[in-house]
XYZ file of C-alpha atoms in Angstrom:
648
model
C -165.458 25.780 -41.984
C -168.768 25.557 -43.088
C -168.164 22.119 -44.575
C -166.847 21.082 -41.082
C -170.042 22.604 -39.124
C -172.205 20.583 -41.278
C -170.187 17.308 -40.779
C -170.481 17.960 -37.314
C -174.544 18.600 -37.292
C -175.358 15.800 -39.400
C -173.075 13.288 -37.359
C -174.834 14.431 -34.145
C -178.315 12.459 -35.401
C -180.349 15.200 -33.319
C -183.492 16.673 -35.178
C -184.097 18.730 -38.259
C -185.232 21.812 -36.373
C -181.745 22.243 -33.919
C -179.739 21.108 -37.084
C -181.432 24.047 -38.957
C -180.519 26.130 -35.320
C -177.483 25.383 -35.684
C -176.495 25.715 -39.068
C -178.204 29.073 -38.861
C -175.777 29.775 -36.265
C -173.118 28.673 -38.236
C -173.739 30.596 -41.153
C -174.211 34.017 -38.827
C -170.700 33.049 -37.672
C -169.329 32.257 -40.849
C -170.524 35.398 -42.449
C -168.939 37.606 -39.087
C -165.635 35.878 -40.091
C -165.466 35.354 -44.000
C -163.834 38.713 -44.359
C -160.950 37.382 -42.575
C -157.636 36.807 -44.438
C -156.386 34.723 -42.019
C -152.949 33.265 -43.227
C -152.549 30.079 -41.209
C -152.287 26.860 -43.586
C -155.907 24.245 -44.087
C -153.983 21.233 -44.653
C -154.188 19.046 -42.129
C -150.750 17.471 -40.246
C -149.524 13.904 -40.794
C -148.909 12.656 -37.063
C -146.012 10.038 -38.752
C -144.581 12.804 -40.342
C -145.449 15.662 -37.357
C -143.427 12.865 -35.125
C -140.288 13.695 -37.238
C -140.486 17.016 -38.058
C -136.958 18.519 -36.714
C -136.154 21.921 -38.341
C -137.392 24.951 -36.883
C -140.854 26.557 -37.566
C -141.766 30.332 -38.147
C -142.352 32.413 -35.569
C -145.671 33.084 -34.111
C -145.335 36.877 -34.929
C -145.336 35.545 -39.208
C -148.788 34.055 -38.638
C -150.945 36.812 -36.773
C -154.415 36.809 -37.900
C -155.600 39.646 -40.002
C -159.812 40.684 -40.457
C -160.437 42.667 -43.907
C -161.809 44.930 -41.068
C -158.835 45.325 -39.518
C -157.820 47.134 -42.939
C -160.389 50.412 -42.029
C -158.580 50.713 -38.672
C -155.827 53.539 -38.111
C -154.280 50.663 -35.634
C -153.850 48.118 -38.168
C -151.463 50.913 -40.828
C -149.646 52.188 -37.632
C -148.589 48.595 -36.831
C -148.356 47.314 -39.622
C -144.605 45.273 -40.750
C -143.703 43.369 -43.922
C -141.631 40.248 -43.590
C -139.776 40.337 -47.326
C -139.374 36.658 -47.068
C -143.728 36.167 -46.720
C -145.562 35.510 -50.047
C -147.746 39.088 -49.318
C -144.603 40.795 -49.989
C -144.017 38.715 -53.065
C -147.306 40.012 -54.679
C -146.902 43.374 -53.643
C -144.110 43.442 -55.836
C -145.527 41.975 -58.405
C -148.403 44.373 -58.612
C -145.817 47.343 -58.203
C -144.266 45.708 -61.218
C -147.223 46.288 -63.590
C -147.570 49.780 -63.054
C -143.505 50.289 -63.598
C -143.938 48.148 -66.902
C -146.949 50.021 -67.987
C -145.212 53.072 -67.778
C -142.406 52.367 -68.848
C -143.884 51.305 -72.363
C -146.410 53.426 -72.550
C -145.400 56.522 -71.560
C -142.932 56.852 -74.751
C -145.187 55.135 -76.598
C -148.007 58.016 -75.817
C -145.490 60.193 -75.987
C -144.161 59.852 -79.537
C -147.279 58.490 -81.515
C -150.374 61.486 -80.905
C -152.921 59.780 -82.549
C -153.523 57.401 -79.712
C -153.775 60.443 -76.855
C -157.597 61.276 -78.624
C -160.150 62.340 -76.187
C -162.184 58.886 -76.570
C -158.427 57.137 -75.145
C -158.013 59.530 -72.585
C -160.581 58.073 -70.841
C -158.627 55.199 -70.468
C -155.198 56.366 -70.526
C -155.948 58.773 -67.064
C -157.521 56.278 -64.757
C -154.527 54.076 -65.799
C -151.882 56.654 -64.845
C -153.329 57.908 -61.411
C -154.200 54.364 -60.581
C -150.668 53.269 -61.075
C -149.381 56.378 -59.307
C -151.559 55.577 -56.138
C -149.413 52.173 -56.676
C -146.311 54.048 -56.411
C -147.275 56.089 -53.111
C -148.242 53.049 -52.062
C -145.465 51.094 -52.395
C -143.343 54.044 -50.733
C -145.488 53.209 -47.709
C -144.765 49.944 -47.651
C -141.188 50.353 -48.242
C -141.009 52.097 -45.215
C -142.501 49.217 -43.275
C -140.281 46.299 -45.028
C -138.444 44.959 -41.897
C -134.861 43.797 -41.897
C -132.903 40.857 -40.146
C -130.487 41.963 -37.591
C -128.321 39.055 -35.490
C -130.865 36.974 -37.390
C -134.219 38.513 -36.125
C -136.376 40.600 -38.381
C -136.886 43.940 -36.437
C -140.286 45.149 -36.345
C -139.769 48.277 -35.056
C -141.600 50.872 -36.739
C -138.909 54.095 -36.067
C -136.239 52.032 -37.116
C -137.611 50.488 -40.383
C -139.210 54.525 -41.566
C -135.984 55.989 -40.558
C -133.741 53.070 -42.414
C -135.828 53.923 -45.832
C -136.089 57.709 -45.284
C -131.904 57.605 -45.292
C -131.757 55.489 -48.460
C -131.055 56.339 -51.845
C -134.206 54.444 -52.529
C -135.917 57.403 -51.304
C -134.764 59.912 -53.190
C -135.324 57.680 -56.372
C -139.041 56.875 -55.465
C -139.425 60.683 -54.735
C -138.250 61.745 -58.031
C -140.372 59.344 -59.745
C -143.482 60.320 -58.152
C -142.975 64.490 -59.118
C -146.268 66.086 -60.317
C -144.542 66.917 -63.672
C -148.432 67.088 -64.899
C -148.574 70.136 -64.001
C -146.935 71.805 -66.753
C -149.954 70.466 -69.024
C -150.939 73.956 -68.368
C -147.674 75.776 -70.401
C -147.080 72.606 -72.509
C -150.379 71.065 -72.932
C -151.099 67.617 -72.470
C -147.734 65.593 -73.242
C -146.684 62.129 -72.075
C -143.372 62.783 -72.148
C -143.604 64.586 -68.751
C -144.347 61.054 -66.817
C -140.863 59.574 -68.196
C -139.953 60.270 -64.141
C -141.906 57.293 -63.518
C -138.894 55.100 -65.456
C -136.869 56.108 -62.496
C -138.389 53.068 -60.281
C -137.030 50.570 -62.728
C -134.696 49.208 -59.277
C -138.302 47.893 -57.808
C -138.791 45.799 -61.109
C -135.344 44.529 -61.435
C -136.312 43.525 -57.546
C -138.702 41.431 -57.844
C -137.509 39.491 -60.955
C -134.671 38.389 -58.742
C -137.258 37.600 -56.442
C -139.285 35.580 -58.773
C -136.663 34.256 -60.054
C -135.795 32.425 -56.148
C -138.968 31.675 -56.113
C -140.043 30.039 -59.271
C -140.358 26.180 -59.376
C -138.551 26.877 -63.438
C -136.214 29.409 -63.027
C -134.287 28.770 -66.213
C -137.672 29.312 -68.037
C -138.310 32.396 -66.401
C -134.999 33.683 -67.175
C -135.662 33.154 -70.749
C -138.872 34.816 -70.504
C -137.294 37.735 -69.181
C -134.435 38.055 -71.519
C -137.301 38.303 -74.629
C -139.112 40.741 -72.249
C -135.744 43.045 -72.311
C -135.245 42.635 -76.375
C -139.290 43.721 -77.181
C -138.672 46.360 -74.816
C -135.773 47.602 -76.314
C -136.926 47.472 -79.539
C -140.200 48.922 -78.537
C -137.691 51.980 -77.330
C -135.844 52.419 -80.394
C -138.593 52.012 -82.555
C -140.302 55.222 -80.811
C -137.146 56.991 -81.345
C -136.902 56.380 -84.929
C -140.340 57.991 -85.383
C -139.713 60.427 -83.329
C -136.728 61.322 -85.548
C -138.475 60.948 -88.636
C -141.289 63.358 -87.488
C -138.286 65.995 -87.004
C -136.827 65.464 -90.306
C -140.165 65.021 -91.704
C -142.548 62.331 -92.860
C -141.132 61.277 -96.429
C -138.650 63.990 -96.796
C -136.295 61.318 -97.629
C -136.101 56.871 -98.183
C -134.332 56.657 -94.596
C -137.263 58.112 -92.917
C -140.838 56.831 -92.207
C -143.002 57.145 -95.590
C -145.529 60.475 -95.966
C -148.602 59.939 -93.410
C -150.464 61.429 -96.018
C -150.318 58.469 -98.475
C -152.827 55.089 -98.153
C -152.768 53.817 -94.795
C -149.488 55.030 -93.869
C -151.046 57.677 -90.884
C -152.828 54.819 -89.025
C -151.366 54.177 -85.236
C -150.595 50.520 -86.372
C -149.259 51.155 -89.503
C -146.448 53.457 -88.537
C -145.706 51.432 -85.480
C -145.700 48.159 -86.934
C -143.151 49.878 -89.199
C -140.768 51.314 -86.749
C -140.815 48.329 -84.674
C -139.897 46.400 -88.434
C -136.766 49.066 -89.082
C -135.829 48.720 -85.432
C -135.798 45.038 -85.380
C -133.541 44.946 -88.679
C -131.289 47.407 -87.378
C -130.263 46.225 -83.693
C -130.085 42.424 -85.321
C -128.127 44.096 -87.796
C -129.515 42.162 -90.628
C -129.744 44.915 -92.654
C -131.991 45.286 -95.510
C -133.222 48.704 -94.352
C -132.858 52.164 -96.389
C -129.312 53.897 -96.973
C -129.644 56.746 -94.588
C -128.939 60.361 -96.365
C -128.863 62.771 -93.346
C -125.368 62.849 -91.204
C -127.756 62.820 -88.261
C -129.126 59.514 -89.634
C -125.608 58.228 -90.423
C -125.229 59.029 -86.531
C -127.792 57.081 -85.310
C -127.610 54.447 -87.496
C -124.526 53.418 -86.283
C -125.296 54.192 -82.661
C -128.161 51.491 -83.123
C -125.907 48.874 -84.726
C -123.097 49.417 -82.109
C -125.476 49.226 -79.457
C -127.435 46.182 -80.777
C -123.764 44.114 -81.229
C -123.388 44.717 -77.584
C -126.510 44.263 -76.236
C -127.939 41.486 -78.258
C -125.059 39.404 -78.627
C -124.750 39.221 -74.364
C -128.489 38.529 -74.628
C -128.670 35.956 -77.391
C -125.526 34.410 -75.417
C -127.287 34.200 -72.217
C -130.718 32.812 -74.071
C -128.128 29.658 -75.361
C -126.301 29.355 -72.152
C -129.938 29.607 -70.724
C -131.323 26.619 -72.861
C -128.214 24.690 -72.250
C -129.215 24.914 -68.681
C -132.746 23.162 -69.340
C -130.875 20.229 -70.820
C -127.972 20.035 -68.770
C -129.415 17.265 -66.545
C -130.650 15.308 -69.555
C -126.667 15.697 -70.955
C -124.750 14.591 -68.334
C -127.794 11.659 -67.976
C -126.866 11.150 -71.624
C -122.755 10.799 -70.798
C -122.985 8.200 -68.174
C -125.026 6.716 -70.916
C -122.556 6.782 -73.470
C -120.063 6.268 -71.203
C -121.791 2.537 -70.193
C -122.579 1.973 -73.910
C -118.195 2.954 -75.046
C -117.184 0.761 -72.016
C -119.530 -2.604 -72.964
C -118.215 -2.008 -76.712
C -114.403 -2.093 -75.770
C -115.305 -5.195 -73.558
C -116.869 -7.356 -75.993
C -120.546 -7.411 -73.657
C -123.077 -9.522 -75.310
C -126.108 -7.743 -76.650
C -128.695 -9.387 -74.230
C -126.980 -7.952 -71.169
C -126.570 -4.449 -73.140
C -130.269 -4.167 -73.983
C -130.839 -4.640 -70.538
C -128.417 -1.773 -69.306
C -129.987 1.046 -72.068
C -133.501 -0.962 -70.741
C -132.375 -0.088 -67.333
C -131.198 3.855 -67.940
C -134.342 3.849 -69.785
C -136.080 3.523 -66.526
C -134.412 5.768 -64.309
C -134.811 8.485 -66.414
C -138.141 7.859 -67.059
C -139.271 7.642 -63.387
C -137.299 10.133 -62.521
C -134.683 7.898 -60.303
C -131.765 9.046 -62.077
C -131.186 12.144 -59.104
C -128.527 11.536 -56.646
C -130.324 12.998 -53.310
C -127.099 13.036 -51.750
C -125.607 15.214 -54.654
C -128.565 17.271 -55.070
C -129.252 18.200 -51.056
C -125.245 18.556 -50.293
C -125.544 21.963 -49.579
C -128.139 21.791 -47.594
C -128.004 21.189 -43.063
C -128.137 17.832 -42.002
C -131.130 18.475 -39.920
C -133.189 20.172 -43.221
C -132.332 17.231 -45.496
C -132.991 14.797 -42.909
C -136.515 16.116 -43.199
C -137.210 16.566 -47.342
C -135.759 12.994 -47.116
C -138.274 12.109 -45.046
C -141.008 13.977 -47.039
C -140.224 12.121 -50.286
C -139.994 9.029 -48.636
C -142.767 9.710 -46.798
C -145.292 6.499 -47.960
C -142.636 4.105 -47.764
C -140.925 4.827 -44.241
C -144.612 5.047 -42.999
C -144.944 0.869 -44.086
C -142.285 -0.013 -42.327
C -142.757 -1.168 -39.364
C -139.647 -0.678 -37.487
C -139.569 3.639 -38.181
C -143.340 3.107 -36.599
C -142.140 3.543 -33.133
C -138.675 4.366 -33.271
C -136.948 7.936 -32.158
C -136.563 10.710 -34.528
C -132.914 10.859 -34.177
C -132.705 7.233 -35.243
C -134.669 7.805 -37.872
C -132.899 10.975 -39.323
C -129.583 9.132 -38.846
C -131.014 5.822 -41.014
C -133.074 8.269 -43.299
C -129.451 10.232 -44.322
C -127.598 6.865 -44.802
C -130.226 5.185 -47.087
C -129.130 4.803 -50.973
C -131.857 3.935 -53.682
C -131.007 1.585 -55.962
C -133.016 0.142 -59.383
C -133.378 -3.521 -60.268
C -134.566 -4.611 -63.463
C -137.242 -7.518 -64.021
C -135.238 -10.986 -63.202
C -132.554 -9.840 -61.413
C -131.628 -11.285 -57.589
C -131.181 -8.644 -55.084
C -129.566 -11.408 -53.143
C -129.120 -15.275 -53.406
C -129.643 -18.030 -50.496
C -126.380 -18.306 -48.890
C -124.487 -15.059 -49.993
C -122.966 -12.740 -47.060
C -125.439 -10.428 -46.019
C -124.138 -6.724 -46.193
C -127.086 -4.685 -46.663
C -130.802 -4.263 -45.748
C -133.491 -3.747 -47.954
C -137.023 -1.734 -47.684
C -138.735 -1.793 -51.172
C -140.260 1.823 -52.294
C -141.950 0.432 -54.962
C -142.396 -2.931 -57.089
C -142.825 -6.452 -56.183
C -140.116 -8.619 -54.799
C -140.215 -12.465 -54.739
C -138.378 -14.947 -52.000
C -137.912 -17.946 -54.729
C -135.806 -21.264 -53.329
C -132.098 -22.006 -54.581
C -133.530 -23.118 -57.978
C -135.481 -19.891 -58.179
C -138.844 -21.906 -59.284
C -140.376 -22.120 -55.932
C -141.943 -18.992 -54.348
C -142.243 -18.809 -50.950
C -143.621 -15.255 -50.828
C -144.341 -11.854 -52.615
C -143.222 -8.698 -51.162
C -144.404 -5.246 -51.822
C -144.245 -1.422 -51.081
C -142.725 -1.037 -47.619
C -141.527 -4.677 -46.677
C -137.904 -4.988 -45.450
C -135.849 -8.029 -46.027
C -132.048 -8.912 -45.127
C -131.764 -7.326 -42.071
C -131.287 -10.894 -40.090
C -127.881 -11.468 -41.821
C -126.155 -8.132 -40.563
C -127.729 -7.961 -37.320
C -125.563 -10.654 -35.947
C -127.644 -12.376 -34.002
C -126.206 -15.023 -31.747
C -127.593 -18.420 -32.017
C -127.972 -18.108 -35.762
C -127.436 -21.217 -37.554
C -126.858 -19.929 -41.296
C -124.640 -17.314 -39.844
C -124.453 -13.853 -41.097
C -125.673 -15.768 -44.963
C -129.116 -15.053 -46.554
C -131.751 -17.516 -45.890
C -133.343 -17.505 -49.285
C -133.508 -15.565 -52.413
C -134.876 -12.495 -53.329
C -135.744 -11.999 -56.823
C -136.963 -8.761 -58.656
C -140.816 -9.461 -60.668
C -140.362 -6.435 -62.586
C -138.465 -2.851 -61.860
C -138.285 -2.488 -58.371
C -136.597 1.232 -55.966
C -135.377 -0.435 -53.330
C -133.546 1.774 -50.317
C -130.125 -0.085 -48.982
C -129.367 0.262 -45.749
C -125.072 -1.262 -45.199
C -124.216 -3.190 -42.098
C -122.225 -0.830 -41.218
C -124.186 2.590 -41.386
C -126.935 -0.046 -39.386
C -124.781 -0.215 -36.666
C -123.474 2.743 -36.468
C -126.937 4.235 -36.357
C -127.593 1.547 -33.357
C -124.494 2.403 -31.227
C -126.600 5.175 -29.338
C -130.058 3.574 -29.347
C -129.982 0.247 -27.342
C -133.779 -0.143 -27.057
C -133.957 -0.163 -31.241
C -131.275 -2.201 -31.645
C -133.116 -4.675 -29.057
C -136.371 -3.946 -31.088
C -134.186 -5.289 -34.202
C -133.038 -8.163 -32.621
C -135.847 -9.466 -31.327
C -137.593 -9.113 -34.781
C -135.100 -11.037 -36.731
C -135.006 -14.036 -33.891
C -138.648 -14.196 -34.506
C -137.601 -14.509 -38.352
C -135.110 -17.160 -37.300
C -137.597 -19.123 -34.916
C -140.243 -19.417 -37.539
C -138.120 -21.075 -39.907
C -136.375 -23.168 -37.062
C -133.168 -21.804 -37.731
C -132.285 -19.885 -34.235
C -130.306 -22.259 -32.079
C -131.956 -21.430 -28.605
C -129.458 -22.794 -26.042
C -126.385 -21.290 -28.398
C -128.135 -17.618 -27.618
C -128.660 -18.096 -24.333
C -124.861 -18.950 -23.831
C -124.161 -15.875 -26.032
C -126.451 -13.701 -24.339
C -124.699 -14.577 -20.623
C -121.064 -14.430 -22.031
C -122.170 -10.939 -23.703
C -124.013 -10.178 -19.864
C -120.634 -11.602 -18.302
C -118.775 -9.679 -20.937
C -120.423 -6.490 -20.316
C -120.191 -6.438 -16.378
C -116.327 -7.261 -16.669
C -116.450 -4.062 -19.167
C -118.236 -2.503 -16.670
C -116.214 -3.617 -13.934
C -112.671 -2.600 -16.097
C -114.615 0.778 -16.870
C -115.091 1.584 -12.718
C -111.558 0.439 -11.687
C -110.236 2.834 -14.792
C -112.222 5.523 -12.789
C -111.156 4.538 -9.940
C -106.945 4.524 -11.241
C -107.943 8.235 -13.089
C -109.468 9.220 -9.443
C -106.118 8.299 -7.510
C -103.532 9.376 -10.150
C -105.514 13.060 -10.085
C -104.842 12.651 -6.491
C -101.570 11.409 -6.237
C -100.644 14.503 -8.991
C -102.139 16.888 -6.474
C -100.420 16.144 -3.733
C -97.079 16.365 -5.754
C -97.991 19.106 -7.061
C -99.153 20.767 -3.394
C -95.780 19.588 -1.760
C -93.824 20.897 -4.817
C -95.558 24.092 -4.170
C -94.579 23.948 0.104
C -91.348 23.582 -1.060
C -90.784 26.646 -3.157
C -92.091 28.805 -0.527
C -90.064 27.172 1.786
C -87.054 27.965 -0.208
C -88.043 31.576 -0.853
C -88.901 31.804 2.852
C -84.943 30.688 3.683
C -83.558 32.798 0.966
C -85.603 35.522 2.550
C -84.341 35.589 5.869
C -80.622 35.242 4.988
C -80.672 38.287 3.083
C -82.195 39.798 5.753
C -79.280 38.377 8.058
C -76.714 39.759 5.740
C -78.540 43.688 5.543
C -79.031 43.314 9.393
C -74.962 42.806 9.659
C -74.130 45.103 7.133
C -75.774 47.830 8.547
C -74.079 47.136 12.135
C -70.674 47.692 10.409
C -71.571 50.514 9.609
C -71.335 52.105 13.555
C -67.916 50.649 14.256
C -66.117 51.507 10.803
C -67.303 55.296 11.743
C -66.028 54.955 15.859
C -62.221 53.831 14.029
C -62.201 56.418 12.014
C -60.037 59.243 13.556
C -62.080 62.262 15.413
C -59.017 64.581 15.752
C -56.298 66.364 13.765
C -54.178 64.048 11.343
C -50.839 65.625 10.687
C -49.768 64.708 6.755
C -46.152 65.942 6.094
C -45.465 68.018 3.291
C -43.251 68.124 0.591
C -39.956 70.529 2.927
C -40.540 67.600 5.472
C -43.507 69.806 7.343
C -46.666 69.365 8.663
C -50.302 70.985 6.809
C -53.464 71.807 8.485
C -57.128 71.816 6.503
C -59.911 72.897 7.874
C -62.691 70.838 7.893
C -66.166 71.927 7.154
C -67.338 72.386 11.208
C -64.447 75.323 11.284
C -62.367 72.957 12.815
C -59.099 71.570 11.162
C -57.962 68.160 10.105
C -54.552 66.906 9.629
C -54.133 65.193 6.714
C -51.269 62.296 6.446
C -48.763 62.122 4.394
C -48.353 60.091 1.741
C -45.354 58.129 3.853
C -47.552 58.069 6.518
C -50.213 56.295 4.293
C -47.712 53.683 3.241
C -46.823 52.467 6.850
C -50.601 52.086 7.910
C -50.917 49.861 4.820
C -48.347 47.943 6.051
């Protein structure tokens, strides 16, 4: 800022005194605002590349501006959220880190060896531990404040992200680990051994290697890094715990133990640790060559060691090689396609010139670093993300050509995605006068030369960011060569050229008609200037492709049209078919209405029939019977001869 202010007071030209005003001014300003840790980036944007920029950008919320006096502000802490994915969180845990380590080699370390808790190193040893405890507190504050994504948007609500941590086993961990246990130093007196609770945050370490390990630009060497971390720890562990054991037993009681303390050097702090850390190293490698134990206890723990350090350093060592495999495993399967190459020109009898010029050639792409397949390497990736690190690499080049200058960004991201680099080696044609033009060219880097058919004239050099071939697979009516190259192209030295196929070109095109016209009116300038555009054959082309696409137009209205009248024509069947169903169930209706309506005027006349008075039914001597009916009165009932002549 202060660079800028300057720049700006010297360019004005006014006099020394207001420049002195004003760069006092500055300075007062400057000073108001250097405590701020503002977080938004200095660089300064590329308008080419700004142009084409089409992922998605960070909130505003991830870039609020923070004063170092905002820090001594109640407001600041009550607000205050941590986005895990920000590089502030990233430190945090770094710094969290190194008080977990520290403690967790230290505190046994203190704890077993008494001649380094003296009162001149206990000066240093109990700023170390409080400090590292404030860390601890501290980092339970933060915890509490490390927001979370939910539906895909980190919530920053303070409640929630306290209440979230609070409910967590995390808590109860971080709680445990930060007990005063120093206050027994008043039964036990002072003893290191009581801060072992702080091992119990070993979860915020494992953390943020994972995180570092996303982060770093060499993971594989950071992994390896960490691995040897684990082993020194370990041994670091189990060398404390051998002297621990051989102060029990005591000093020299026996060879398995650590020597007398009383003897030489053999009770100075790096002596006896230097020692166990020896024995411990021999024992979990299980090289041996350590002293025959004599104690059952020391049988016991001898073997627990070299059980233990089979397991554990055999997975380690076996990660460290699969590890450094890793490292190489580019340069290997580099190495197979070479082999491959070299097996293939063996079994078919290729001369030696053209195979030093094929190991010449892998030489150079793994040299320069051109032997990565973007396509491979960015597969996972979204189209519209490795549209734009495309662009990034390629950055310098697309920015020389001059057809990407004004084109759309979806153009560009379609051509960008479709491009394929491809190495040519000193003397070789990219393409010969006359040969069928497939693919464009835009050279990355190198020098190119247009030679005649004999390849000793040259007609003209071309460098970074020139483009050549596109008139042969743009088509271009009126062309007298054709779709054939017009001349040669021959490679001076190694030359990264990006190939563009006729057919990704023009697919690109379909949806951009004022490119492709850009396109085409470049390569007929090509063609005019070597007098090889016939002028009256493109105007004829140009109508009958004008004539061509009205009658397209015209077939593409009358379609309409047809579609417009069959949808019609289908609703009206489909209405009348509709009519006619309810006319039917209308119909239907009403006769079974007919039919109840009769039915039920049966009915009447059936009961006026049916006789009112007394039947007479003769009985079984030849006599008549009487039954009452249920009105009191009585009904005579026929017989069954009587029966027989009414059904007749």
């Amino acid at each position: 800022m202060i660079e800028r202010l300057r720049r700006k007071s010297s360019s004005a030209g006014k006099g020394e005194s207001e420049a002195r005003k004003k760069w006092g001014k500055a300075i007062t300003t400057v000073r108001r605002g250097s405590s701020a840790l503002r977080r938004e980036s200095t660089a300064v944007a590329d308008p080419f590349l700004e142009r084409f920029t089409v992922t998605g950008r960070a909130s505003l919320d991830d870039f609020t501006e923070y004063y170092f006096t905002d820090l001594f502000t109640t407001a600041f802490w009550r607000d205050l959220v941590i986005n895990p994915a920000n590089p502030s969180y990233y430190w945090l845990s770094l710094l969290v880190t190194s008080a977990i380590l520290y403690n967790f080699i230290f505190v046994i370390l203190r704890g077993v060896f008494f001649e380094i808790n003296g009162t001149d190193m206990m000066a240093v040893w109990m700023p170390i531990d409080y400090f590292s405890d404030f860390l601890y507190m501290l980092d339970m504050f933060f915890m509490s404040r490390i927001g979370f994504l939910e539906q895909g948007i980190l919530v920053r609500d303070v409640k929630s992200l306290s209440k979230k941590y609070l409910r967590s086993s995390l808590f109860v961990l971080d709680l445990l680990a930060i007990l005063p246990l120093e206050f027994f130093y008043i039964i036990t007196g002072y003893n290191a051994l009581l801060r072992l609770n702080r091992i119990l945050k070993l979860w915020r370490m494992r953390d943020f290697f994972r995180l570092a390990e996303t982060h770093t630009n060499s993971p594989n060497m950071f992994r390896v890094a960490n691995l040897i971390l684990m082993i020194i720890v370990i041994i670091h562990w189990n060398a404390c715990c051998y002297f621990a054991i051989s102060r029990y037993f005591g000093f020299g009681t026996d060879e398995w133990v650590f020597p007398d303390t009383s003897v030489g050097d053999q009770g100075t702090f790096l002596k006896q640790y230097v020692y166990s850390f020896y024995w411990s190293v021999l024992t979990l490698t299980t090289i041996g060559d350590t002293p025959v134990p004599e104690r059952t206890a020391s049988y016991m723990y001898c073997i627990a060691c070299s059980l233990a350090g089979v397991l554990i350093f055999a997975t380690i060592f076996g990660n460290v090689g699969a590890m450094i495999n890793e490292m190489n495993a580019q340069r290997t399967n580099f190495q197979h396609k070479v082999d491959a190459v070299k097996r293939y020109m063996e079994i078919r009898k290729v001369g030696g010139e053209l195979q030093e010029r094929v190991v010449k050639w892998f030489d150079y792409t793994w040299n320069n670093k051109q032997s990565v397949d973007d396509r491979q390497a960015l597969e996972f990736l979204p189209e519209k993300l490795r549209a734009e690190i495309s662009i990034h690499v390629h950055l310098e080049t697309l920015r020389r050509v001059a057809i990407f200058k004004d084109c759309e960004p979806g153009l560009l991201v379609e051509l960008v995605l479709k491009l394929r680099l491809q190495v040519f080696s000193p003397g070789d044609y990219i393409c010969r006068k006359g040969d069928i033009g497939k693919e464009m060219y835009i050279v990355k880097r190198g020098k190119l030369q247009v030679v005649s058919v004999d390849g000793k004239t040259v007609f003209v050099t071309l460098s970074d960011g020139a483009v050549f071939g596109e008139v042969s697979i743009l088509n271009l009516a009126g062309n007298k060569t054709g779709n054939r190259r017009t001349a040669g192209v021959r490679s001076m030295g190694y030359s990264d050229l990006f190939c563009l196929s006729k057919n990704d070109l023009w697919e690109a095109l379909q949806e951009y008609p004022e490119a492709k016209q850009l396109l085409s009116e470049l390569g007929k300038q090509i063609l005019r200037k070597d007098n090889l555009l016939d002028e009256e054959a493109a105007r004829r082309e140009e109508r009958r492709r004008q004539n061509l696409d009205k009658k397209i137009e015209l077939i593409a209205d009358s379609l309409d049209d047809l579609k417009m009248e069959i949808g019609n024509l289908i609703e009206r069947i489909n209405k009348k078919t509709r009519d006619k169903a309810k006319t039917e169930e209308t119909v239907v209706k009403a006769f079974k209405s007919t039919e109840n309506e009769q039915n039920r005027s049966d009915l009447p006349q059936k009961e006026q029939t049916s006789p009112e008075k007394k039947e007479t039914k003769p009985s079984s001597a030849g006599k008549k019977e009487t039954k009452p009916s249920s009105a009191g009165k009585k009904e005579t009932k026929p017989s069954s001869a009587e029966e027989k002549e009414t059904e007749q």
